[in-house]
C-alpha positions as a printed NumPy array, in Angstrom:
array([[ -8.929, -17.309,   9.502],
       [ -6.379, -17.774,   6.803],
       [ -5.833, -13.981,   6.426],
       [ -5.124, -13.599,  10.099],
       [ -2.621, -16.523,  10.024],
       [ -0.816, -14.986,   7.091],
       [ -0.721, -11.668,   8.799],
       [  0.773, -13.081,  12.003],
       [  3.346, -15.149,  10.117],
       [  4.551, -12.054,   8.244],
       [  4.757, -10.091,  11.534],
       [  6.959, -12.817,  12.983],
       [  9.198, -12.941,   9.917],
       [  9.597,  -9.148,   9.925],
       [ 10.301,  -9.037,  13.637],
       [ 12.728, -11.967,  13.927],
       [ 13.9  , -12.624,  10.326],
       [ 13.212, -16.301,  10.844],
       [ 10.285, -18.482,  11.996],
       [  9.914, -22.15 ,  12.812],
       [  6.921, -24.348,  11.942],
       [  6.706, -25.606,  15.562],
       [  6.57 , -22.085,  16.996],
       [  3.868, -21.039,  14.47 ],
       [  1.85 , -24.148,  15.302],
       [  1.833, -23.149,  18.991],
       [  1.03 , -19.509,  18.349],
       [ -1.789, -20.219,  15.852],
       [ -3.104, -23.537,  17.248],
       [ -3.209, -25.21 ,  13.841],
       [ -1.556, -28.282,  12.298],
       [  1.811, -28.631,  10.667],
       [  0.107, -29.217,   7.342],
       [ -1.827, -25.896,   7.617],
       [  1.361, -24.   ,   8.445],
       [  3.098, -25.725,   5.541],
       [  0.401, -24.521,   3.163],
       [  0.58 , -20.994,   4.463],
       [  4.352, -20.871,   4.126],
       [  4.126, -22.263,   0.576],
       [  1.631, -19.57 ,  -0.352],
       [  3.906, -16.882,   1.026],
       [  6.953, -18.284,  -0.693],
       [  5.088, -18.474,  -4.021],
       [  4.154, -14.824,  -3.454],
       [  7.825, -13.895,  -2.898],
       [  7.186, -12.819,   0.71 ],
       [  9.627, -15.261,   2.354],
       [ 11.813, -18.234,   1.684],
       [ 11.069, -21.662,   3.131],
       [ 13.745, -23.555,   4.996],
       [ 13.889, -26.977,   6.605],
       [ 11.52 , -26.605,   9.53 ],
       [ 10.552, -23.01 ,   8.964],
       [ 11.092, -19.873,   6.832],
       [ 13.31 , -16.764,   6.585],
       [ 12.747, -13.23 ,   5.402],
       [ 13.093, -12.6  ,   1.687],
       [ 15.786,  -9.899,   1.423],
       [ 14.916,  -9.434,  -2.275],
       [ 11.253,  -8.663,  -1.532],
       [ 11.396,  -5.225,  -3.071],
       [ 12.312,  -6.758,  -6.406],
       [  9.258,  -8.93 ,  -6.496],
       [  6.013,  -7.449,  -7.838],
       [  3.028,  -9.283,  -6.354],
       [ -0.356,  -9.522,  -7.947],
       [ -3.325,  -7.637,  -6.556],
       [ -4.689, -10.78 ,  -4.871],
       [ -1.371, -11.595,  -3.302],
       [ -1.003,  -8.115,  -1.874],
       [ -4.529,  -8.043,  -0.59 ],
       [ -3.969, -11.084,   1.589],
       [ -0.842,  -9.822,   3.445],
       [ -0.243,  -7.188,   6.105],
       [ -3.982,  -6.786,   6.49 ],
       [ -3.9  ,  -5.224,   9.983],
       [ -1.26 ,  -2.735,   8.821],
       [ -3.39 ,  -1.657,   5.861],
       [ -6.489,  -1.205,   8.04 ],
       [ -4.513,   0.94 ,  10.458],
       [ -3.06 ,   3.103,   7.679],
       [ -6.48 ,   3.485,   6.085],
       [ -7.965,   4.824,   9.349],
       [ -5.032,   7.218,   9.874],
       [ -5.433,   8.642,   6.392],
       [ -9.107,   9.575,   6.913],
       [ -7.948,  12.352,   9.247],
       [ -6.582,  14.132,   6.188],
       [ -9.757,  14.07 ,   4.187],
       [-12.328,  16.845,   4.716],
       [-15.921,  17.259,   3.629],
       [-16.072,  18.63 ,   0.062],
       [-12.565,  17.515,  -0.923],
       [-11.653,  16.475,  -4.43 ],
       [ -9.169,  13.679,  -4.083],
       [ -7.231,  11.188,  -6.202],
       [ -6.766,   7.677,  -4.836],
       [ -4.24 ,   5.53 ,  -6.643],
       [ -4.461,   1.767,  -7.219],
       [ -3.219,   0.098,  -4.021],
       [ -4.567,  -2.547,  -1.651],
       [ -3.738,  -0.2  ,   1.2  ],
       [ -5.747,   2.563,  -0.417],
       [ -8.697,   0.2  ,  -0.654],
       [ -8.887,   0.394,   3.131],
       [ -9.073,   4.205,   3.092],
       [-12.662,   4.934,   2.028],
       [-14.327,   2.339,   4.254],
       [-13.526,   4.566,   7.277],
       [-15.032,   7.738,   5.887],
       [-18.462,   8.522,   7.26 ],
       [-20.726,  11.591,   6.756],
       [-18.365,  13.306,   4.342],
       [-19.304,  14.141,   0.828],
       [-16.215,  13.895,  -1.415],
       [-15.376,  13.64 ,  -5.105],
       [-12.984,  10.802,  -5.881],
       [-10.947,  10.273,  -8.976],
       [ -9.244,   6.856,  -9.193],
       [ -7.483,   4.631, -11.716],
       [ -8.292,   1.58 ,  -9.532],
       [-10.98 ,  -0.767, -10.805],
       [-11.237,  -2.391,  -7.349],
       [-11.751,   0.917,  -5.51 ],
       [-14.414,   1.85 ,  -8.002],
       [-16.219,  -1.472,  -7.706],
       [-16.068,  -1.483,  -3.918],
       [-17.422,   2.038,  -3.328],
       [-19.597,   2.854,  -6.385],
       [-22.785,   2.407,  -4.332],
       [-21.847,   5.008,  -1.634],
       [-24.137,   8.   ,  -2.027],
       [-21.663,  10.323,  -0.355],
       [-18.964,   9.595,  -2.955],
       [-18.899,  11.005,  -6.439],
       [-16.63 ,   8.468,  -8.16 ],
       [-14.804,   9.081, -11.394],
       [-12.89 ,   6.11 , -12.938],
       [-10.187,   7.243, -15.3  ],
       [-10.234,   4.404, -17.786],
       [ -7.193,   3.579, -19.883],
       [ -5.207,   0.431, -20.543],
       [ -6.051,  -2.293, -18.061],
       [ -3.208,  -3.69 , -16.02 ],
       [ -4.471,  -6.883, -14.383],
       [ -1.501,  -7.365, -12.026],
       [ -2.271,  -4.219, -10.026],
       [ -5.936,  -3.736, -10.905],
       [ -5.061,  -0.324, -12.396],
       [ -5.846,   1.634, -15.545],
       [ -2.603,   3.069, -17.002],
       [ -1.027,   4.373, -20.195],
       [ -1.385,   7.386, -22.52 ],
       [ -5.144,   7.826, -22.118],
       [ -4.935,   7.739, -18.326],
       [ -1.966,  10.151, -18.33 ],
       [ -3.874,  12.561, -20.559],
       [ -6.939,  12.51 , -18.357],
       [ -4.918,  13.091, -15.192],
       [ -2.9  ,  15.862, -16.727],
       [ -6.082,  17.904, -17.064],
       [ -7.361,  17.261, -13.543],
       [ -6.678,  19.364, -10.461],
       [ -7.335,  17.842,  -7.018],
       [ -7.08 ,  18.963,  -3.391],
       [ -5.204,  15.831,  -2.208],
       [ -3.738,  12.68 ,  -3.644],
       [ -3.317,   9.437,  -1.831],
       [ -0.719,   7.215,  -3.475],
       [  0.676,   3.752,  -2.787],
       [  4.346,   2.798,  -3.399],
       [  6.501,  -0.294,  -3.49 ],
       [  9.258,   1.315,  -1.46 ],
       [ 10.818,   4.499,  -0.113],
       [ 14.572,   4.806,  -0.099],
       [ 16.06 ,   8.098,   1.156],
       [ 14.666,  10.828,  -1.162],
       [ 13.084,   8.359,  -3.631],
       [  9.471,   7.209,  -3.669],
       [  9.453,   4.222,  -5.997],
       [  7.317,   1.776,  -7.948],
       [  7.897,  -1.307, -10.035],
       [  6.021,  -0.337, -13.16 ],
       [  7.075,   2.563, -15.41 ],
       [  3.571,   3.48 , -16.615],
       [  2.103,   3.432, -13.116],
       [  5.013,   5.592, -11.919],
       [  4.31 ,   8.04 , -14.746],
       [  0.65 ,   8.587, -13.862],
       [  1.49 ,   8.937, -10.194],
       [  3.997,  11.684, -10.971],
       [  1.435,  13.446, -13.169],
       [ -1.375,  13.552, -10.608],
       [  0.951,  14.508,  -7.75 ],
       [  2.093,  17.568,  -9.738],
       [ -1.592,  18.424, -10.181],
       [ -2.496,  18.015,  -6.473],
       [ -2.33 ,  20.654,  -3.749],
       [ -1.26 ,  18.07 ,  -1.157],
       [  0.227,  14.587,  -1.596],
       [  0.346,  11.678,   0.82 ],
       [  2.03 ,   8.358,   0.319],
       [  0.432,   5.404,   2.093],
       [  2.913,   2.656,   2.767],
       [  3.497,  -0.274,   5.143],
       [  6.331,   0.117,   7.625],
       [  8.263,  -2.794,   6.096],
       [  8.658,  -0.832,   2.821],
       [ 10.95 ,   1.847,   4.236],
       [ 14.562,   1.716,   3.044],
       [ 13.498,  -0.39 ,   0.012],
       [ 13.941,   0.892,  -3.506],
       [ 12.148,  -0.374,  -6.599],
       [ 12.848,   0.2  , -10.262],
       [ 11.221,   3.611, -10.915],
       [ 11.363,   6.748,  -8.818],
       [  8.25 ,   8.792,  -9.438],
       [  8.555,  11.499,  -6.759],
       [ 11.101,  12.89 ,  -4.298],
       [ 10.32 ,  12.173,  -0.627],
       [ 10.962,  15.772,   0.414],
       [  8.288,  17.051,  -1.967],
       [  5.396,  15.073,  -0.475],
       [  3.247,  16.377,   2.396],
       [  3.409,  13.211,   4.511],
       [  4.042,   9.508,   4.623],
       [  1.144,   7.667,   6.302],
       [  2.239,   4.313,   7.743],
       [  1.569,   1.958,  10.597],
       [  2.516,   2.073,  14.264],
       [  5.094,  -0.696,  13.871],
       [  7.587,   1.614,  12.184],
       [ 10.989,   1.541,  13.829],
       [ 11.513,   4.845,  15.688],
       [ 14.986,   5.2  ,  14.203],
       [ 13.585,   4.793,  10.648],
       [ 10.861,   7.342,  11.431],
       [ 13.468,   9.864,  12.677],
       [ 15.543,   9.331,   9.544],
       [ 12.592,  10.056,   7.202],
       [ 11.337,  13.026,   9.197],
       [ 14.311,  14.837,   7.704],
       [ 12.474,  14.631,   4.384],
       [  8.788,  15.009,   5.286],
       [  6.156,  14.421,   7.967],
       [  5.874,  10.742,   8.984],
       [  2.374,   9.909,  10.293],
       [  1.854,   6.732,  12.254],
       [ -0.314,   7.898,  15.186],
       [ -3.776,   9.4  ,  15.197],
       [ -4.237,  13.196,  15.557]])
């Protein structure tokens, strides 16, 4: 499947920094033309840079804000793993906030036999789970931001400022030292508001987003209760960030 090919290509790029078309053809068992289309898609998304005969890692990745659809089609296995890990921190009867994030979209699918109340500013999370009888879903409303599939702005901020939750699960574009960051000022604002109104805060983030900083810092790393990430996190990076907070990348 296309999504699986994209995921494997990005794993190879992250691991080696460079990939060749011939190696990818062997690993994936597809034609040169298919690999070429996949690499073009990833380059157009800002995920890598094509070269003659292959591609290299995009070192400016943290400066590129991808659309919701682009994000949804990359690092799929990482997001699934993070979503499963995060369910260990949700209990029956919890009131939680789930922020707009393609990683967060994988969270609720793993929750079974728990009745929870969910506040979200994500249109896609609302649409995906509105039929689940165990979930009481509240969609904030506000100004629609198509690029991230989120409701943002003054109305959203006002609603969230009046809400108290047990736990928040937030996505981020990067974590750099004591800074949890995002690319959009209004999204960063609402994330800061709800995290101040939550008893516990968890940031869900792919392992490749550590040591990357985006435009807006919305929360200090040492004030969150845990970073939930995938098992591919470099042990040295994990050790570095455990000075700030709990880093979760294995099951309880």
